[in-house]
Amino acid sequence: MIGIDWGTSSFRAWRIEADGSIADRISAPRGILTVEPGAFPTVLDEMIGPWLRAGEDLVLVCGMAGSRQGWKEAAYLPCPADARALAGALTPVDFPTARVLLVPGLSCRDENGVPEVMRGEETKILGLLDRLPAGRSLVLSPGSHSKWATVEDGTVLRFVTQFTGEAFATLSGNTILARTLDRGAPEDAAAFEDGLARARQPGGLLHHLFGQRARFLFGELTEAASASYLSGMLLGHEVAATLPEGTTQVVLVGDGAAMGRYARALRHFGVSTTEVTEDAAAAGLFRIAASLGAAA
Amino acid sequence: MIGIDWGTSSFRAWRIEADGSIADRISAPRGILTVEPGAFPTVLDEMIGPWLRAGEDLVLVCGMAGSRQGWKEAAYLPCPADARALAGALTPVDFPTARVLLVPGLSCRDENGVPEVMRGEETKILGLLDRLPAGRSLVLSPGSHSKWATVEDGTVLRFVTQFTGEAFATLSGNTILARTLDRGAPEDAAAFEDGLARARQPGGLLHHLFGQRARFLFGELTEAASASYLSGMLLGHEVAATLPEGTTQVVLVGDGAAMGRYARALRHFGVSTTEVTEDAAAAGLFRIAASLGAAA
């Protein structure tokens, strides 16, 4: 089979053997934002044509390709949901030479009834089930919108989204804080820890943001340290608001520098982490495909 | 005397009689950002030349004209501070035909030692002292960075800044929320109240921001209502984080639509408000001038 994680800005595909091992992989900057309306089949063939002509006939696609802005909308599946439920809710799309199916995202409601959605992360979470301890686990997928999923016995029970990555981008790029913040500076571990500690003080995030400005004016924060300080503050607020009491272990899934920052933020709160960075989406797509027969 | 509130984007001046009454006023879009380096005396003469030639010889200037980016830096005066302390810390600038003095801003430290600054608001606060009840009062000045000042017996004891206005501007203008938010829609009182109520639920501001996106995706929030909802959420977080327990009354000083929004947000938290919208800066500048003799 072929598994694809087709996101907003990137396209990643894996050719997966019948035993789940990965035979080949490709990655390209061909996210859905680069695809003209109606051109999804053409781009798919450009990307994985050789694998198709070598005989692959099942393609599972997760990520934003299944959104309203993508190939076709694959409606969100409400939690709790497992691989079998996702396999039973795949959305087929027209493609001449293979069976192409879009994985739906997941939805749930928070304790106050406000909706939650994820798209793409559900597949990565399924891909790391083998690495989770028995019982209930907390899985965190960093990103522009980070996802904190509660998983038990192969089922995603519920999840919480935090807007932290996007908040960092706009606060560090478009506000008065941007004027005295060197976005190109290397990460400053001490400033990041200062930011984490600041998040645990009273006054609220909006007060803490102004404090960053005032600290700079008083010579207590440098331009080079400001991005790390802001990142620490925001991650600290996220973790403080989201981490269930008594949590001692979180599994992080993803890649890039955010993984390390989240690991350090969680350690600051006394939580140890396991990091899964490789091919979690591929493993998840394989797991969903394996459930196809059972769900059909 | 002449009093001036010379801010980032606007210039407001009052000709004030010896008894404190206002004889004349002008307002122009000549904030410090429009003034070339070295051109402050020229612009001042353009603005208030007729009053000077009519015999006025004392000019007090508050606001960003006293910042590093302004005419000359008038260093922040630490709290607690009253009119007499400000009068004793004025910064003179060179001007040929009158005595021109810049009012310093105020600074303090929050309970964790992080600095706070204001510039311009201190003068408005002094200007409404006559309207405050005896004892301790809470005065709130809305703005890009709102200021919550604790005032007692004519003295600003301390204050707290919240980044709310600027956070609203960038979240509503530069994030994924902007794509489904009509900034030109009229205020929606029900959506604003929904946002206030949301801010009092658990999960944290960063979670609530994503919830706005998800509510739109699920058809539970319209583009027309989104700006009011976001505004309510942010103001709700600000008030919840800042309002001292047991507060029943807040005095609002300023102008524009933000005054009404803050009044509604405070009412939501069971607090009644008094709104002072007119010429508070003029009254404050007069009060500082009246203290000049005593401080000299």
mmCIF file of N, CA and C in Angstrom, chain B residues 94-190:
data_model
loop_
_atom_site.group_PDB
_atom_site.id
_atom_site.type_symbol
_atom_site.label_atom_id
_atom_site.label_comp_id
_atom_site.label_asym_id
_atom_site.label_seq_id
_atom_site.Cartn_x
_atom_site.Cartn_y
_atom_site.Cartn_z
ATOM 1 N N ASP B 94 14.403 72.565 25.135
ATOM 2 C CA ASP B 94 14.703 73.890 24.578
ATOM 3 C C ASP B 94 13.568 74.381 23.687
ATOM 4 N N PHE B 95 13.104 75.563 23.993
ATOM 5 C CA PHE B 95 12.072 76.189 23.167
ATOM 6 C C PHE B 95 12.199 77.696 23.377
ATOM 7 N N PRO B 96 12.148 78.486 22.295
ATOM 8 C CA PRO B 96 12.538 79.896 22.427
ATOM 9 C C PRO B 96 11.570 80.768 23.214
ATOM 10 N N THR B 97 10.281 80.522 23.128
ATOM 11 C CA THR B 97 9.349 81.539 23.625
ATOM 12 C C THR B 97 8.507 81.105 24.809
ATOM 13 N N ALA B 98 8.788 79.945 25.398
ATOM 14 C CA ALA B 98 8.008 79.518 26.565
ATOM 15 C C ALA B 98 8.816 78.457 27.324
ATOM 16 N N ARG B 99 8.391 78.242 28.555
ATOM 17 C CA ARG B 99 8.980 77.175 29.361
ATOM 18 C C ARG B 99 8.208 75.899 29.011
ATOM 19 N N VAL B 100 8.887 74.927 28.398
ATOM 20 C CA VAL B 100 8.227 73.686 27.974
ATOM 21 C C VAL B 100 8.792 72.527 28.794
ATOM 22 N N LEU B 101 7.909 71.789 29.445
ATOM 23 C CA LEU B 101 8.321 70.728 30.374
ATOM 24 C C LEU B 101 7.602 69.426 30.023
ATOM 25 N N LEU B 102 8.362 68.337 29.989
ATOM 26 C CA LEU B 102 7.789 67.026 29.680
ATOM 27 C C LEU B 102 7.478 66.272 30.970
ATOM 28 N N VAL B 103 6.282 65.727 31.042
ATOM 29 C CA VAL B 103 5.866 64.938 32.209
ATOM 30 C C VAL B 103 6.456 63.524 32.073
ATOM 31 N N PRO B 104 7.096 63.009 33.111
ATOM 32 C CA PRO B 104 7.615 61.642 33.020
ATOM 33 C C PRO B 104 6.480 60.623 33.067
ATOM 34 N N GLY B 105 6.743 59.433 32.570
ATOM 35 C CA GLY B 105 5.837 58.319 32.811
ATOM 36 C C GLY B 105 6.066 57.761 34.199
ATOM 37 N N LEU B 106 5.310 56.736 34.543
ATOM 38 C CA LEU B 106 5.495 56.062 35.827
ATOM 39 C C LEU B 106 5.973 54.628 35.601
ATOM 40 N N SER B 107 6.652 54.104 36.611
ATOM 41 C CA SER B 107 7.032 52.690 36.579
ATOM 42 C C SER B 107 6.709 52.066 37.932
ATOM 43 N N CYS B 108 6.631 50.758 37.944
ATOM 44 C CA CYS B 108 6.537 50.019 39.200
ATOM 45 C C CYS B 108 6.993 48.599 38.904
ATOM 46 N N ARG B 109 6.867 47.722 39.864
ATOM 47 C CA ARG B 109 7.198 46.302 39.650
ATOM 48 C C ARG B 109 6.001 45.486 40.105
ATOM 49 N N ASP B 110 5.690 44.419 39.375
ATOM 50 C CA ASP B 110 4.592 43.584 39.845
ATOM 51 C C ASP B 110 5.084 42.707 40.999
ATOM 52 N N GLU B 111 4.190 41.899 41.554
ATOM 53 C CA GLU B 111 4.530 41.150 42.765
ATOM 54 C C GLU B 111 5.702 40.190 42.564
ATOM 55 N N ASN B 112 6.054 39.922 41.305
ATOM 56 C CA ASN B 112 7.185 39.053 41.028
ATOM 57 C C ASN B 112 8.396 39.818 40.532
ATOM 58 N N GLY B 113 8.358 41.147 40.643
ATOM 59 C CA GLY B 113 9.529 41.937 40.312
ATOM 60 C C GLY B 113 9.670 42.305 38.854
ATOM 61 N N VAL B 114 8.694 41.937 38.042
ATOM 62 C CA VAL B 114 8.768 42.295 36.617
ATOM 63 C C VAL B 114 8.316 43.745 36.459
ATOM 64 N N PRO B 115 9.070 44.540 35.678
ATOM 65 C CA PRO B 115 8.742 45.974 35.599
ATOM 66 C C PRO B 115 7.448 46.253 34.847
ATOM 67 N N GLU B 116 6.919 47.429 35.129
ATOM 68 C CA GLU B 116 5.713 47.975 34.523
ATOM 69 C C GLU B 116 6.009 49.410 34.145
ATOM 70 N N VAL B 117 5.462 49.867 33.037
ATOM 71 C CA VAL B 117 5.603 51.276 32.669
ATOM 72 C C VAL B 117 4.295 51.814 32.107
ATOM 73 N N MET B 118 4.074 53.109 32.331
ATOM 74 C CA MET B 118 2.987 53.816 31.634
ATOM 75 C C MET B 118 3.522 55.193 31.258
ATOM 76 N N ARG B 119 2.927 55.776 30.219
ATOM 77 C CA ARG B 119 3.347 57.125 29.808
ATOM 78 C C ARG B 119 2.142 57.807 29.192
ATOM 79 N N GLY B 120 1.634 58.813 29.886
ATOM 80 C CA GLY B 120 0.435 59.522 29.433
ATOM 81 C C GLY B 120 -0.746 59.210 30.332
ATOM 82 N N GLU B 121 -0.903 57.925 30.659
ATOM 83 C CA GLU B 121 -2.045 57.549 31.504
ATOM 84 C C GLU B 121 -1.935 58.169 32.898
ATOM 85 N N GLU B 122 -0.699 58.320 33.414
ATOM 86 C CA GLU B 122 -0.546 58.890 34.772
ATOM 87 C C GLU B 122 -1.202 60.265 34.856
ATOM 88 N N THR B 123 -1.121 61.032 33.767
ATOM 89 C CA THR B 123 -1.670 62.392 33.782
ATOM 90 C C THR B 123 -3.196 62.362 33.762
ATOM 91 N N LYS B 124 -3.763 61.443 32.955
ATOM 92 C CA LYS B 124 -5.220 61.299 32.952
ATOM 93 C C LYS B 124 -5.727 60.869 34.323
ATOM 94 N N ILE B 125 -4.995 59.972 34.955
ATOM 95 C CA ILE B 125 -5.410 59.500 36.283
ATOM 96 C C ILE B 125 -5.415 60.665 37.275
ATOM 97 N N LEU B 126 -4.375 61.492 37.237
ATOM 98 C CA LEU B 126 -4.341 62.660 38.133
ATOM 99 C C LEU B 126 -5.506 63.595 37.836
ATOM 100 N N GLY B 127 -5.919 63.619 36.578
ATOM 101 C CA GLY B 127 -6.989 64.533 36.180
ATOM 102 C C GLY B 127 -8.354 64.135 36.682
ATOM 103 N N LEU B 128 -8.508 62.910 37.134
ATOM 104 C CA LEU B 128 -9.841 62.517 37.607
ATOM 105 C C LEU B 128 -9.869 62.301 39.109
ATOM 106 N N LEU B 129 -8.838 62.761 39.800
ATOM 107 C CA LEU B 129 -8.796 62.562 41.256
ATOM 108 C C LEU B 129 -10.030 63.139 41.938
ATOM 109 N N ASP B 130 -10.505 64.286 41.429
ATOM 110 C CA ASP B 130 -11.671 64.921 42.071
ATOM 111 C C ASP B 130 -12.921 64.068 41.961
ATOM 112 N N ARG B 131 -12.926 63.146 40.999
ATOM 113 C CA ARG B 131 -14.123 62.327 40.817
ATOM 114 C C ARG B 131 -14.055 61.024 41.613
ATOM 115 N N LEU B 132 -12.920 60.749 42.231
ATOM 116 C CA LEU B 132 -12.782 59.475 42.942
ATOM 117 C C LEU B 132 -13.384 59.557 44.330
ATOM 118 N N PRO B 133 -13.971 58.466 44.794
ATOM 119 C CA PRO B 133 -14.454 58.453 46.179
ATOM 120 C C PRO B 133 -13.257 58.464 47.137
ATOM 121 N N ALA B 134 -13.539 58.717 48.403
ATOM 122 C CA ALA B 134 -12.461 58.698 49.403
ATOM 123 C C ALA B 134 -11.896 57.277 49.488
ATOM 124 N N GLY B 135 -10.663 57.188 49.913
ATOM 125 C CA GLY B 135 -10.050 55.864 50.087
ATOM 126 C C GLY B 135 -9.405 55.380 48.809
ATOM 127 N N ARG B 136 -9.340 54.071 48.656
ATOM 128 C CA ARG B 136 -8.626 53.465 47.545
ATOM 129 C C ARG B 136 -9.555 53.263 46.352
ATOM 130 N N SER B 137 -9.063 53.562 45.155
ATOM 131 C CA SER B 137 -9.852 53.375 43.935
ATOM 132 C C SER B 137 -9.054 52.593 42.909
ATOM 133 N N LEU B 138 -9.797 51.949 42.013
ATOM 134 C CA LEU B 138 -9.180 51.265 40.881
ATOM 135 C C LEU B 138 -9.571 52.048 39.636
ATOM 136 N N VAL B 139 -8.557 52.503 38.899
ATOM 137 C CA VAL B 139 -8.787 53.289 37.680
ATOM 138 C C VAL B 139 -8.259 52.487 36.500
ATOM 139 N N LEU B 140 -9.075 52.350 35.473
ATOM 140 C CA LEU B 140 -8.696 51.549 34.307
ATOM 141 C C LEU B 140 -8.680 52.428 33.066
ATOM 142 N N SER B 141 -7.545 52.438 32.390
ATOM 143 C CA SER B 141 -7.415 53.185 31.149
ATOM 144 C C SER B 141 -7.290 52.193 29.998
ATOM 145 N N PRO B 142 -8.364 51.996 29.202
ATOM 146 C CA PRO B 142 -8.284 51.075 28.058
ATOM 147 C C PRO B 142 -7.299 51.589 27.003
ATOM 148 N N GLY B 143 -6.903 50.697 26.109
ATOM 149 C CA GLY B 143 -5.970 51.077 25.053
ATOM 150 C C GLY B 143 -5.298 49.841 24.498
ATOM 151 N N SER B 144 -4.337 50.035 23.589
ATOM 152 C CA SER B 144 -3.582 48.886 23.083
ATOM 153 C C SER B 144 -3.006 48.099 24.253
ATOM 154 N N HIS B 145 -2.517 48.849 25.229
ATOM 155 C CA HIS B 145 -2.027 48.258 26.473
ATOM 156 C C HIS B 145 -2.819 48.922 27.585
ATOM 157 N N SER B 146 -3.783 48.218 28.132
ATOM 158 C CA SER B 146 -4.632 48.841 29.148
ATOM 159 C C SER B 146 -3.898 48.889 30.483
ATOM 160 N N LYS B 147 -4.232 49.912 31.275
ATOM 161 C CA LYS B 147 -3.555 50.139 32.557
ATOM 162 C C LYS B 147 -4.581 50.119 33.679
ATOM 163 N N TRP B 148 -4.329 49.307 34.679
ATOM 164 C CA TRP B 148 -5.175 49.214 35.866
ATOM 165 C C TRP B 148 -4.379 49.821 37.028
ATOM 166 N N ALA B 149 -4.775 51.020 37.455
ATOM 167 C CA ALA B 149 -4.007 51.708 38.488
ATOM 168 C C ALA B 149 -4.758 51.706 39.819
ATOM 169 N N THR B 150 -4.021 51.451 40.876
ATOM 170 C CA THR B 150 -4.566 51.560 42.228
ATOM 171 C C THR B 150 -4.160 52.924 42.772
ATOM 172 N N VAL B 151 -5.184 53.729 43.118
ATOM 173 C CA VAL B 151 -4.959 55.122 43.514
ATOM 174 C C VAL B 151 -5.506 55.328 44.920
ATOM 175 N N GLU B 152 -4.746 56.041 45.747
ATOM 176 C CA GLU B 152 -5.231 56.338 47.104
ATOM 177 C C GLU B 152 -4.750 57.722 47.511
ATOM 178 N N ASP B 153 -5.665 58.553 47.955
ATOM 179 C CA ASP B 153 -5.319 59.895 48.431
ATOM 180 C C ASP B 153 -4.436 60.646 47.445
ATOM 181 N N GLY B 154 -4.786 60.593 46.185
ATOM 182 C CA GLY B 154 -4.064 61.372 45.181
ATOM 183 C C GLY B 154 -2.767 60.749 44.704
ATOM 184 N N THR B 155 -2.466 59.548 45.206
ATOM 185 C CA THR B 155 -1.208 58.900 44.853
ATOM 186 C C THR B 155 -1.464 57.627 44.052
ATOM 187 N N VAL B 156 -0.734 57.457 42.949
ATOM 188 C CA VAL B 156 -0.784 56.192 42.216
ATOM 189 C C VAL B 156 0.139 55.214 42.944
ATOM 190 N N LEU B 157 -0.463 54.205 43.562
ATOM 191 C CA LEU B 157 0.321 53.271 44.373
ATOM 192 C C LEU B 157 1.056 52.267 43.491
ATOM 193 N N ARG B 158 0.340 51.742 42.487
ATOM 194 C CA ARG B 158 0.909 50.727 41.595
ATOM 195 C C ARG B 158 -0.058 50.547 40.438
ATOM 196 N N PHE B 159 0.376 49.779 39.443
ATOM 197 C CA PHE B 159 -0.525 49.528 38.318
ATOM 198 C C PHE B 159 -0.114 48.245 37.609
ATOM 199 N N VAL B 160 -1.051 47.741 36.826
ATOM 200 C CA VAL B 160 -0.868 46.502 36.062
ATOM 201 C C VAL B 160 -1.231 46.792 34.609
ATOM 202 N N THR B 161 -0.404 46.321 33.700
ATOM 203 C CA THR B 161 -0.680 46.499 32.272
ATOM 204 C C THR B 161 -1.130 45.182 31.659
ATOM 205 N N GLN B 162 -2.092 45.262 30.746
ATOM 206 C CA GLN B 162 -2.540 44.093 29.991
ATOM 207 C C GLN B 162 -2.439 44.399 28.499
ATOM 208 N N PHE B 163 -1.947 43.418 27.758
ATOM 209 C CA PHE B 163 -1.602 43.554 26.333
ATOM 210 C C PHE B 163 -2.826 43.335 25.443
ATOM 211 N N THR B 164 -4.012 43.407 26.010
ATOM 212 C CA THR B 164 -5.230 42.931 25.363
ATOM 213 C C THR B 164 -5.538 43.590 24.023
ATOM 214 N N GLY B 165 -5.457 44.911 23.967
ATOM 215 C CA GLY B 165 -5.815 45.609 22.735
ATOM 216 C C GLY B 165 -4.918 45.197 21.580
ATOM 217 N N GLU B 166 -3.629 45.120 21.852
ATOM 218 C CA GLU B 166 -2.706 44.724 20.796
ATOM 219 C C GLU B 166 -2.883 43.249 20.439
ATOM 220 N N ALA B 167 -3.160 42.416 21.434
ATOM 221 C CA ALA B 167 -3.421 40.997 21.142
ATOM 222 C C ALA B 167 -4.646 40.865 20.240
ATOM 223 N N PHE B 168 -5.697 41.636 20.530
ATOM 224 C CA PHE B 168 -6.880 41.579 19.670
ATOM 225 C C PHE B 168 -6.535 41.976 18.245
ATOM 226 N N ALA B 169 -5.778 43.041 18.103
ATOM 227 C CA ALA B 169 -5.455 43.533 16.758
ATOM 228 C C ALA B 169 -4.719 42.475 15.950
ATOM 229 N N THR B 170 -3.739 41.831 16.554
ATOM 230 C CA THR B 170 -2.952 40.885 15.762
ATOM 231 C C THR B 170 -3.675 39.557 15.592
ATOM 232 N N LEU B 171 -4.412 39.108 16.594
ATOM 233 C CA LEU B 171 -5.148 37.844 16.447
ATOM 234 C C LEU B 171 -6.263 37.985 15.417
ATOM 235 N N SER B 172 -6.929 39.135 15.417
ATOM 236 C CA SER B 172 -8.044 39.328 14.484
ATOM 237 C C SER B 172 -7.562 39.714 13.096
ATOM 238 N N GLY B 173 -6.293 40.103 12.986
ATOM 239 C CA GLY B 173 -5.805 40.567 11.699
ATOM 240 C C GLY B 173 -4.801 39.661 11.023
ATOM 241 N N ASN B 174 -4.077 38.851 11.799
ATOM 242 C CA ASN B 174 -2.930 38.142 11.230
ATOM 243 C C ASN B 174 -2.918 36.635 11.455
ATOM 244 N N THR B 175 -3.984 36.063 11.977
ATOM 245 C CA THR B 175 -3.961 34.617 12.229
ATOM 246 C C THR B 175 -5.077 33.946 11.431
ATOM 247 N N ILE B 176 -5.183 32.649 11.599
ATOM 248 C CA ILE B 176 -6.242 31.916 10.897
ATOM 249 C C ILE B 176 -7.625 32.436 11.304
ATOM 250 N N LEU B 177 -7.723 33.008 12.494
ATOM 251 C CA LEU B 177 -9.010 33.572 12.927
ATOM 252 C C LEU B 177 -9.444 34.718 12.019
ATOM 253 N N ALA B 178 -8.470 35.430 11.439
ATOM 254 C CA ALA B 178 -8.788 36.583 10.596
ATOM 255 C C ALA B 178 -9.553 36.168 9.344
ATOM 256 N N ARG B 179 -9.347 34.935 8.907
ATOM 257 C CA ARG B 179 -9.961 34.495 7.648
ATOM 258 C C ARG B 179 -11.474 34.374 7.741
ATOM 259 N N THR B 180 -11.977 34.215 8.954
ATOM 260 C CA THR B 180 -13.424 34.006 9.114
ATOM 261 C C THR B 180 -13.995 35.022 10.095
ATOM 262 N N LEU B 181 -13.468 36.227 10.045
ATOM 263 C CA LEU B 181 -13.862 37.268 10.998
ATOM 264 C C LEU B 181 -14.055 38.556 10.220
ATOM 265 N N ASP B 182 -15.245 39.126 10.333
ATOM 266 C CA ASP B 182 -15.553 40.369 9.632
ATOM 267 C C ASP B 182 -15.275 41.530 10.571
ATOM 268 N N ARG B 183 -14.137 42.198 10.346
ATOM 269 C CA ARG B 183 -13.734 43.288 11.245
ATOM 270 C C ARG B 183 -14.643 44.497 11.103
ATOM 271 N N GLY B 184 -15.358 44.580 10.002
ATOM 272 C CA GLY B 184 -16.220 45.739 9.796
ATOM 273 C C GLY B 184 -17.636 45.545 10.312
ATOM 274 N N ALA B 185 -17.920 44.353 10.844
ATOM 275 C CA ALA B 185 -19.284 44.099 11.318
ATOM 276 C C ALA B 185 -19.581 44.950 12.550
ATOM 277 N N PRO B 186 -20.855 45.330 12.723
ATOM 278 C CA PRO B 186 -21.207 46.064 13.946
ATOM 279 C C PRO B 186 -20.992 45.184 15.176
ATOM 280 N N GLU B 187 -20.820 45.830 16.327
ATOM 281 C CA GLU B 187 -20.631 45.044 17.554
ATOM 282 C C GLU B 187 -21.853 44.165 17.804
ATOM 283 N N ASP B 188 -21.572 42.949 18.243
ATOM 284 C CA ASP B 188 -22.624 41.968 18.507
ATOM 285 C C ASP B 188 -22.606 41.695 20.010
ATOM 286 N N ALA B 189 -23.579 42.283 20.707
ATOM 287 C CA ALA B 189 -23.556 42.240 22.174
ATOM 288 C C ALA B 189 -23.655 40.811 22.696
ATOM 289 N N ALA B 190 -24.456 39.975 22.042
ATOM 290 C CA ALA B 190 -24.617 38.599 22.524
ATOM 291 C C ALA B 190 -23.319 37.816 22.341
#
